[in-house]
């Protein structure tokens, strides 16, 4: 099977990644950071929606399976691995009781802490370790893509499937995930 790639999409993804890294370095240019933060995360949602294959409208379970395999499973796998290594990281002083991500400090986990975190990771896609801070995006992308797909799927069934529907579903799911699902 031959895979066709769109260089413009590749450039958009590379630009988004570059701008994200640049702004996370916080060079003190707040005006630039404010400008870039307006669009760099929605850009990834747009690219994901642009790459949506319309054949999934006829195969909804395949779409959901692809999202589970491509977003949920890597999140679970790496979150559980880093959770298993939490106490090792604490002993190595990678995590400590004085400094932490966003001012949050860490401590050694008990057995009950591990069980609570495992449940949170598996069920809610929350509770990942500090070193996986950017993983909030995977939850937002999973929810956004499924919400967008449901809108596209329903609109295709009632014969209103068009690019406006795709754009509105992408914008709506992006807004939901970036502003509501982060809490």
Phi, psi and omega in degrees: 000127181271131180260127177262132178243147179257114183297330178296320177293320177299317179294320177298315179297316180297319178296317178298317179294316179299313180295323178297313179296317180300314181288328178288341175287341177051070179282011177083006179266080188294326179298317178294316179300316180299320180294312183293321181295342178292333188226348189291324177282316174301334177300319179293323176294318179300313181298318178298317179291324179296326181276005179298131179265122184296342178296337179294339177298327178273346182229068186298324181291329177293320178298311181298318179298318178298320178292320178296314181291324186266339182239305185295311184298312177300323177300311182297312184302308184285326178295317179291323177297312180292328174296316179298331181268001185306307183293329175295314178298323179293317179295329178276000180067022171287316167258147176208174184274002182249320183233148178195179181293127180055036177081353179278131179262171184236168175210170176294138179273143172269175177302317179294324176298316179299314181297318179297316179294319179300314179299317181295320179293313185289320188268316187250357186054042175234169172084015177290161185290161182303322182292348177252036185307323181285000181289351175303330183294326182294321177296314180297319180292320178297309180298315181297318181292323179288319177297314178299319179296318179300317179297315179296316181298313180294317181294328176292325180289329179258017172064035174243022182287117174205178183296328177296318178298316179298316180296315180294320179292322177294315178295318180293316180290326177296313179298316179302310186290322182284332184252333184255313188287348180287340184283000000 
